PDB file of C-alpha atoms in Angstrom:
ATOM      1  CA  PHE L 212       7.481  -0.803  -0.575  1.00  0.00           C
ATOM      2  CA  VAL L 213       6.664  -1.814   3.001  1.00  0.00           C
ATOM      3  CA  CYS L 214       2.982  -0.995   2.516  1.00  0.00           C
ATOM      4  CA  SER L 215       2.751  -3.026  -0.680  1.00  0.00           C
ATOM      5  CA  ILE L 216       4.502  -6.114   0.679  1.00  0.00           C
ATOM      6  CA  SER L 217       2.372  -5.937   3.833  1.00  0.00           C
ATOM      7  CA  ILE L 218      -0.847  -5.867   1.804  1.00  0.00           C
ATOM      8  CA  THR L 219       0.110  -8.758  -0.459  1.00  0.00           C
ATOM      9  CA  ASN L 220       1.528 -10.892   2.374  1.00  0.00           C
ATOM     10  CA  ILE L 221      -1.426 -10.387   4.722  1.00  0.00           C
ATOM     11  CA  VAL L 222      -4.075 -10.897   2.047  1.00  0.00           C
ATOM     12  CA  GLY L 223      -2.233 -13.985   0.846  1.00  0.00           C
ATOM     13  CA  ALA L 224      -1.884 -15.352   4.388  1.00  0.00           C
ATOM     14  CA  PHE L 225      -5.608 -14.940   5.122  1.00  0.00           C
ATOM     15  CA  ILE L 226      -6.944 -15.837   1.688  1.00  0.00           C
ATOM     16  CA  ASP L 227      -9.198 -18.569   3.148  1.00  0.00           C
ATOM     17  CA  GLU L 228     -10.874 -16.131   5.546  1.00  0.00           C
ATOM     18  CA  VAL L 229     -11.156 -13.480   2.835  1.00  0.00           C
ATOM     19  CA  MET L 230     -12.880 -15.867   0.451  1.00  0.00           C
ATOM     20  CA  GLU L 231     -15.142 -17.266   3.157  1.00  0.00           C
ATOM     21  CA  ARG L 232     -16.274 -13.731   3.886  1.00  0.00           C
ATOM     22  CA  GLY L 233     -17.629 -13.565   0.340  1.00  0.00           C
ATOM     23  CA  GLY L 234     -19.256 -16.968   0.453  1.00  0.00           C
ATOM     24  CA  ILE L 235     -16.483 -18.916  -1.290  1.00  0.00           C
ATOM     25  CA  THR L 236     -15.592 -21.969   0.798  1.00  0.00           C
ATOM     26  CA  ASP L 237     -14.723 -24.627  -1.793  1.00  0.00           C
ATOM     27  CA  LYS L 238     -11.019 -25.438  -1.463  1.00  0.00           C
ATOM     28  CA  LEU L 239     -10.413 -25.496  -5.205  1.00  0.00           C
ATOM     29  CA  GLN L 240     -12.122 -22.155  -5.729  1.00  0.00           C
ATOM     30  CA  VAL L 241     -10.138 -20.628  -2.881  1.00  0.00           C
ATOM     31  CA  ALA L 242      -6.899 -22.003  -4.350  1.00  0.00           C
ATOM     32  CA  LEU L 243      -7.783 -20.629  -7.796  1.00  0.00           C
ATOM     33  CA  ALA L 244      -8.566 -17.228  -6.307  1.00  0.00           C
ATOM     34  CA  GLY L 245      -5.226 -17.216  -4.489  1.00  0.00           C
ATOM     35  CA  ALA L 246      -3.409 -18.215  -7.671  1.00  0.00           C
ATOM     36  CA  GLY L 247      -5.214 -15.469  -9.575  1.00  0.00           C
ATOM     37  CA  PHE L 248      -4.113 -12.956  -6.953  1.00  0.00           C
ATOM     38  CA  GLU L 249      -0.454 -13.984  -7.308  1.00  0.00           C
ATOM     39  CA  ILE L 250      -0.635 -13.962 -11.115  1.00  0.00           C
ATOM     40  CA  ALA L 251      -2.205 -10.498 -11.012  1.00  0.00           C
ATOM     41  CA  ILE L 252       0.733  -9.260  -8.907  1.00  0.00           C
ATOM     42  CA  VAL L 253       3.185 -10.495 -11.553  1.00  0.00           C
ATOM     43  CA  LEU L 254       1.179  -9.091 -14.482  1.00  0.00           C
ATOM     44  CA  GLY L 255       0.759  -5.760 -12.750  1.00  0.00           C
ATOM     45  CA  GLY L 256       4.491  -5.585 -12.162  1.00  0.00           C
ATOM     46  CA  ILE L 257       5.184  -6.247 -15.843  1.00  0.00           C
ATOM     47  CA  VAL L 258       2.644  -3.796 -17.261  1.00  0.00           C
ATOM     48  CA  ILE L 259       2.680  -0.950 -14.741  1.00  0.00           C
ATOM     49  CA  GLY L 260       6.351  -1.430 -13.905  1.00  0.00           C
ATOM     50  CA  GLY L 261       7.220  -1.305 -17.607  1.00  0.00           C
ATOM     51  CA  TYR L 262       5.294   1.937 -18.010  1.00  0.00           C
ATOM     52  CA  VAL L 263       7.109   3.540 -15.082  1.00  0.00           C
ATOM     53  CA  ASP L 264      10.461   2.312 -16.386  1.00  0.00           C
ATOM     54  CA  ARG L 265       9.810   4.205 -19.632  1.00  0.00           C
ATOM     55  CA  THR L 266       8.305   7.373 -18.166  1.00  0.00           C
ATOM     56  CA  LYS L 267      10.018   7.594 -14.735  1.00  0.00           C
ATOM     57  CA  LYS L 268       6.703   8.701 -13.197  1.00  0.00           C
ATOM     58  CA  TYR L 269       7.418   6.916  -9.925  1.00  0.00           C
ATOM     59  CA  LYS L 270       5.489   9.186  -7.584  1.00  0.00           C
ATOM     60  CA  ARG L 271       2.370   9.683  -9.686  1.00  0.00           C
ATOM     61  CA  VAL L 272       1.921   5.997 -10.470  1.00  0.00           C
ATOM     62  CA  THR L 273       2.616   4.959  -6.875  1.00  0.00           C
ATOM     63  CA  LEU L 274      -0.002   7.369  -5.526  1.00  0.00           C
ATOM     64  CA  VAL L 275      -2.572   6.175  -8.065  1.00  0.00           C
ATOM     65  CA  CYS L 276      -1.858   2.543  -7.144  1.00  0.00           C
ATOM     66  CA  LEU L 277      -2.223   3.323  -3.433  1.00  0.00           C
ATOM     67  CA  ALA L 278      -5.501   5.191  -3.967  1.00  0.00           C
ATOM     68  CA  VAL L 279      -6.971   2.368  -6.061  1.00  0.00           C
ATOM     69  CA  SER L 280      -5.754  -0.167  -3.483  1.00  0.00           C
ATOM     70  CA  VAL L 281      -7.793   1.609  -0.804  1.00  0.00           C
ATOM     71  CA  VAL L 282     -10.927   1.260  -2.930  1.00  0.00           C
ATOM     72  CA  LEU L 283     -10.272  -2.406  -3.723  1.00  0.00           C
ATOM     73  CA  LEU L 284      -9.426  -3.365  -0.146  1.00  0.00           C
ATOM     74  CA  ILE L 285     -12.873  -2.396   1.130  1.00  0.00           C
ATOM     75  CA  PRO L 286     -14.860  -5.219  -0.580  1.00  0.00           C
ATOM     76  CA  LEU L 287     -12.446  -7.787   0.884  1.00  0.00           C
ATOM     77  CA  GLY L 288     -13.753  -7.123   4.375  1.00  0.00           C
ATOM     78  CA  LEU L 289     -17.055  -5.322   3.910  1.00  0.00           C
ATOM     79  CA  THR L 290     -20.417  -7.054   4.090  1.00  0.00           C
ATOM     80  CA  GLU L 291     -23.562  -5.114   3.300  1.00  0.00           C
ATOM     81  CA  HIS L 292     -26.382  -6.579   5.376  1.00  0.00           C
ATOM     82  CA  ARG L 293     -29.020  -5.865   2.748  1.00  0.00           C
ATOM     83  CA  LEU L 294     -27.113  -7.500  -0.124  1.00  0.00           C
ATOM     84  CA  GLY L 295     -25.383 -10.269   1.815  1.00  0.00           C
ATOM     85  CA  LYS L 296     -22.318 -12.028   0.425  1.00  0.00           C
ATOM     86  CA  GLU L 297     -20.996 -10.928  -2.978  1.00  0.00           C
ATOM     87  CA  PRO L 298     -18.461 -13.488  -4.264  1.00  0.00           C
ATOM     88  CA  THR L 299     -18.138 -11.951  -7.736  1.00  0.00           C
ATOM     89  CA  LEU L 300     -17.292  -8.513  -6.389  1.00  0.00           C
ATOM     90  CA  LEU L 301     -14.887 -10.109  -3.930  1.00  0.00           C
ATOM     91  CA  VAL L 302     -12.928 -11.977  -6.622  1.00  0.00           C
ATOM     92  CA  ILE L 303     -12.807  -8.948  -8.921  1.00  0.00           C
ATOM     93  CA  SER L 304     -11.523  -6.793  -6.072  1.00  0.00           C
ATOM     94  CA  LEU L 305      -8.928  -9.405  -5.133  1.00  0.00           C
ATOM     95  CA  ILE L 306      -7.540  -9.625  -8.671  1.00  0.00           C
ATOM     96  CA  GLY L 307      -7.623  -5.850  -9.057  1.00  0.00           C
ATOM     97  CA  LEU L 308      -5.782  -5.432  -5.778  1.00  0.00           C
ATOM     98  CA  GLY L 309      -3.027  -7.729  -6.997  1.00  0.00           C
ATOM     99  CA  LEU L 310      -2.709  -5.713 -10.217  1.00  0.00           C
ATOM    100  CA  VAL L 311      -2.249  -2.356  -8.455  1.00  0.00           C
ATOM    101  CA  ALA L 312      -0.700  -3.213  -5.077  1.00  0.00           C
ATOM    102  CA  GLY L 313       1.909  -5.675  -6.339  1.00  0.00           C
ATOM    103  CA  PRO L 314       3.690  -3.288  -8.757  1.00  0.00           C
ATOM    104  CA  ILE L 315       4.342  -0.778  -5.968  1.00  0.00           C
ATOM    105  CA  GLN L 316       7.204  -3.009  -4.785  1.00  0.00           C
ATOM    106  CA  PRO L 317       9.338  -3.083  -7.978  1.00  0.00           C
ATOM    107  CA  ILE L 318       8.479   0.539  -8.789  1.00  0.00           C
ATOM    108  CA  ASN L 319       9.731   1.801  -5.459  1.00  0.00           C
ATOM    109  CA  ALA L 320      12.703  -0.544  -5.427  1.00  0.00           C
ATOM    110  CA  GLU L 321      13.756   1.148  -8.655  1.00  0.00           C
ATOM    111  CA  LEU L 322      12.939   4.560  -7.202  1.00  0.00           C
ATOM    112  CA  ALA L 323      15.150   3.913  -4.173  1.00  0.00           C
ATOM    113  CA  VAL L 324      18.055   2.983  -6.438  1.00  0.00           C
ATOM    114  CA  ASP L 325      17.437   6.105  -8.526  1.00  0.00           C
ATOM    115  CA  VAL L 326      17.438   8.587  -5.639  1.00  0.00           C
ATOM    116  CA  THR L 327      20.428   7.006  -3.838  1.00  0.00           C
ATOM    117  CA  TYR L 328      22.618   6.898  -6.962  1.00  0.00           C
ATOM    118  CA  PRO L 329      25.564   6.219  -7.054  1.00  0.00           C
ATOM    119  CA  GLY L 330      24.958   4.088  -3.976  1.00  0.00           C
ATOM    120  CA  ASP L 331      25.110   0.302  -3.954  1.00  0.00           C
ATOM    121  CA  GLU L 332      21.956  -1.023  -5.653  1.00  0.00           C
ATOM    122  CA  THR L 333      22.181  -4.398  -3.936  1.00  0.00           C
ATOM    123  CA  ALA L 334      22.429  -2.811  -0.496  1.00  0.00           C
ATOM    124  CA  VAL L 335      19.465  -0.509  -1.144  1.00  0.00           C
ATOM    125  CA  GLU L 336      17.219  -3.315  -2.364  1.00  0.00           C
ATOM    126  CA  SER L 337      18.324  -5.602   0.467  1.00  0.00           C
ATOM    127  CA  VAL L 338      17.358  -3.008   3.064  1.00  0.00           C
ATOM    128  CA  GLN L 339      13.943  -2.680   1.439  1.00  0.00           C
ATOM    129  CA  GLN L 340      13.365  -6.424   1.368  1.00  0.00           C
ATOM    130  CA  ILE L 341      14.463  -6.910   4.983  1.00  0.00           C
ATOM    131  CA  GLY L 342      12.399  -3.955   6.186  1.00  0.00           C
ATOM    132  CA  GLY L 343       9.328  -4.965   4.199  1.00  0.00           C
ATOM    133  CA  ASN L 344       9.393  -8.585   5.324  1.00  0.00           C
ATOM    134  CA  LEU L 345      10.062  -7.603   8.938  1.00  0.00           C
ATOM    135  CA  VAL L 346       7.161  -5.148   9.106  1.00  0.00           C
ATOM    136  CA  SER L 347       4.757  -7.505   7.335  1.00  0.00           C
ATOM    137  CA  ALA L 348       5.779 -10.326   9.696  1.00  0.00           C
ATOM    138  CA  LEU L 349       5.004  -8.091  12.666  1.00  0.00           C
ATOM    139  CA  LEU L 350       1.661  -7.084  11.156  1.00  0.00           C
ATOM    140  CA  VAL L 351       0.450 -10.637  10.501  1.00  0.00           C
ATOM    141  CA  PRO L 352      -0.355 -11.458  14.171  1.00  0.00           C
ATOM    142  CA  LEU L 353      -1.955  -8.024  14.547  1.00  0.00           C
ATOM    143  CA  ALA L 354      -4.072  -8.668  11.472  1.00  0.00           C
ATOM    144  CA  GLU L 355      -5.000 -12.107  12.805  1.00  0.00           C
ATOM    145  CA  ARG L 356      -6.297 -10.584  16.022  1.00  0.00           C
ATOM    146  CA  ALA L 357      -8.014  -7.730  14.189  1.00  0.00           C
ATOM    147  CA  ALA L 358      -9.770 -10.206  11.866  1.00  0.00           C
ATOM    148  CA  ARG L 359     -11.790 -11.496  14.832  1.00  0.00           C
ATOM    149  CA  LYS L 360     -13.405  -8.103  15.205  1.00  0.00           C
ATOM    150  CA  ASP L 361     -16.173  -6.736  12.991  1.00  0.00           C
ATOM    151  CA  TYR L 362     -16.966  -3.041  13.003  1.00  0.00           C
ATOM    152  CA  GLU L 363     -20.571  -2.082  12.405  1.00  0.00           C
ATOM    153  CA  LEU L 364     -21.180   0.745   9.952  1.00  0.00           C
ATOM    154  CA  LEU L 365     -24.372   2.792   9.621  1.00  0.00           C
ATOM    155  CA  ASP L 366     -26.359   0.201  11.570  1.00  0.00           C
ATOM    156  CA  ASN L 367     -29.082   2.791  12.194  1.00  0.00           C
ATOM    157  CA  ILE L 368     -29.750   3.047   8.433  1.00  0.00           C
ATOM    158  CA  PRO L 369     -31.164  -0.303   7.248  1.00  0.00           C
ATOM    159  CA  LEU L 370     -30.413   0.267   3.569  1.00  0.00           C
ATOM    160  CA  LEU L 371     -26.749   1.091   4.233  1.00  0.00           C
ATOM    161  CA  ALA L 372     -26.065  -1.055   7.290  1.00  0.00           C
ATOM    162  CA  SER L 373     -22.862  -3.095   6.932  1.00  0.00           C
ATOM    163  CA  ASP L 374     -19.846  -4.337   8.810  1.00  0.00           C
ATOM    164  CA  ILE L 375     -16.145  -4.498   8.000  1.00  0.00           C
ATOM    165  CA  ARG L 376     -13.437  -6.826   9.292  1.00  0.00           C
ATOM    166  CA  GLY L 377     -10.690  -5.482  11.522  1.00  0.00           C
ATOM    167  CA  ASP L 378      -7.811  -6.807   9.395  1.00  0.00           C
ATOM    168  CA  VAL L 379      -9.061  -4.870   6.386  1.00  0.00           C
ATOM    169  CA  VAL L 380      -9.384  -1.766   8.565  1.00  0.00           C
ATOM    170  CA  LEU L 381      -5.726  -2.265   9.555  1.00  0.00           C
ATOM    171  CA  LEU L 382      -4.646  -2.454   5.908  1.00  0.00           C
ATOM    172  CA  LEU L 383      -6.758   0.579   5.027  1.00  0.00           C
ATOM    173  CA  VAL L 384      -5.127   2.629   7.772  1.00  0.00           C
ATOM    174  CA  LEU L 385      -1.679   1.509   6.623  1.00  0.00           C
ATOM    175  CA  THR L 386      -2.404   2.357   2.976  1.00  0.00           C
ATOM    176  CA  VAL L 387      -3.941   5.765   3.683  1.00  0.00           C
ATOM    177  CA  ALA L 388      -1.042   6.657   5.993  1.00  0.00           C
ATOM    178  CA  THR L 389       1.436   5.605   3.303  1.00  0.00           C
ATOM    179  CA  TYR L 390      -0.389   7.692   0.701  1.00  0.00           C
ATOM    180  CA  CYS L 391      -0.290  10.787   2.915  1.00  0.00           C
ATOM    181  CA  TYR L 392       3.391  10.283   3.737  1.00  0.00           C
ATOM    182  CA  PHE L 393       4.480   9.602   0.154  1.00  0.00           C
ATOM    183  CA  SER L 394       2.564  12.626  -1.139  1.00  0.00           C
ATOM    184  CA  GLY L 395       5.371  14.778   0.229  1.00  0.00           C
ATOM    185  CA  PHE L 396       8.103  12.888  -1.630  1.00  0.00           C
ATOM    186  CA  ALA L 397      10.306  15.284  -3.629  1.00  0.00           C
ATOM    187  CA  ALA L 398      13.785  13.737  -3.822  1.00  0.00           C
ATOM    188  CA  PRO L 399      15.697  14.277  -7.090  1.00  0.00           C
ATOM    189  CA  LEU L 400      16.095  11.303  -9.408  1.00  0.00           C
ATOM    190  CA  LYS L 401      19.888  11.306  -9.408  1.00  0.00           C
ATOM    191  CA  ARG L 402      20.439   8.321 -11.692  1.00  0.00           C
ATOM    192  CA  THR L 403      17.907   9.547 -14.241  1.00  0.00           C
ATOM    193  CA  ILE L 404      19.557  12.980 -14.270  1.00  0.00           C
ATOM    194  CA  ALA L 405      23.006  11.411 -14.702  1.00  0.00           C
ATOM    195  CA  ASP L 406      21.771   9.199 -17.544  1.00  0.00           C
ATOM    196  CA  ARG L 407      20.238  12.180 -19.334  1.00  0.00           C
ATOM    197  CA  ASN L 408      23.429  14.207 -18.960  1.00  0.00           C
ATOM    198  CA  ASP L 409      25.445  11.315 -20.404  1.00  0.00           C
ATOM    199  CA  GLU L 410      22.996  11.003 -23.274  1.00  0.00           C
ATOM    200  CA  ASP L 411      23.197  14.737 -23.999  1.00  0.00           C
ATOM    201  CA  ALA L 412      27.000  14.526 -24.001  1.00  0.00           C
ATOM    202  CA  ARG L 413      26.963  11.590 -26.415  1.00  0.00           C
ATOM    203  CA  THR L 414      24.531  13.412 -28.677  1.00  0.00           C
ATOM    204  CA  GLY L 415      26.802  16.477 -28.705  1.00  0.00           C
ATOM    205  CA  ILE L 416      29.821  14.381 -29.649  1.00  0.00           C
ATOM    206  CA  GLU L 417      27.925  12.615 -32.418  1.00  0.00           C
ATOM    207  CA  MET L 418      26.756  15.929 -33.864  1.00  0.00           C
ATOM    208  CA  SER L 419      30.303  17.253 -33.792  1.00  0.00           C
ATOM    209  CA  LEU L 420      31.565  14.176 -35.619  1.00  0.00           C
ATOM    210  CA  VAL L 421      28.866  14.568 -38.252  1.00  0.00           C
ATOM    211  CA  ARG L 422      29.853  18.182 -38.788  1.00  0.00           C
ATOM    212  CA  VAL L 423      33.521  17.185 -39.055  1.00  0.00           C
ATOM    213  CA  ALA L 424      32.696  14.557 -41.656  1.00  0.00           C
ATOM    214  CA  SER L 425      30.639  17.096 -43.585  1.00  0.00           C
ATOM    215  CA  LEU L 426      33.465  19.616 -43.555  1.00  0.00           C
ATOM    216  CA  GLU L 427      35.930  16.973 -44.743  1.00  0.00           C
ATOM    217  CA  ASN L 428      33.725  16.264 -47.717  1.00  0.00           C
ATOM    218  CA  ASP L 429      33.594  19.943 -48.553  1.00  0.00           C
ATOM    219  CA  ASP L 430      37.396  20.298 -48.149  1.00  0.00           C
ATOM    220  CA  THR L 431      36.854  23.220 -45.800  1.00  0.00           C
ATOM    221  CA  ASP L 432      40.043  22.873 -43.818  1.00  0.00           C
ATOM    222  CA  ASP L 433      39.878  26.162 -41.947  1.00  0.00           C
ATOM    223  CA  GLU L 434      36.391  25.657 -40.656  1.00  0.00           C
ATOM    224  CA  MET L 435      37.169  22.064 -39.720  1.00  0.00           C
ATOM    225  CA  GLY L 436      40.201  23.216 -37.757  1.00  0.00           C
ATOM    226  CA  LYS L 437      38.100  25.690 -35.822  1.00  0.00           C
ATOM    227  CA  LEU L 438      35.513  23.031 -35.072  1.00  0.00           C
ATOM    228  CA  LEU L 439      38.154  20.605 -33.854  1.00  0.00           C
ATOM    229  CA  ASN L 440      39.618  23.260 -31.609  1.00  0.00           C
ATOM    230  CA  GLU L 441      36.163  23.792 -30.113  1.00  0.00           C
TER     231      GLU L 441
END
């Protein structure tokens, strides 16, 4: 949750610099790109979040989203000297990042509620929001300072020579660290287990009632009595 909110907040805060890096300086185009990023976050939450809500595959989907986020973060700060600025790739990466990084927040908010069941849902989600906003607020000035620094990559190989911005390096480190940490997650889904047990109990009762009704129709009093005793 903290990783996701940090990515979206920092990218959103420095959207002008991100777009300028790719050669997009027109104010309207920058605004449209920023709006597209926010819309992608919402759409990703609806689609991916809906899938997780049905399947309960919190960990697997979160790890996939984090891994894809790492790939999509790179074009936001990378400039290949041979190719120069690539605005199309930049915009595609930005929208893709919103689609996969944004949903991590609602998915893991739901996961936290699931594993802390029967704890207070409001308290759990409040702690996440406060923690996420606090960490992202602390990272913004660090990202601002890091953005002033470019790191040269493979400068001794002309065909592959490139450089990457420090703020993107910061987000990459954060995302990779989060992926490694979350890979060890193995807490039981207490609410999901409780819901399944309740569903199994309801199913058992319904089956018993059906059998009782069937026995009544057949006027099998002895068997019905035994079933009711069970």
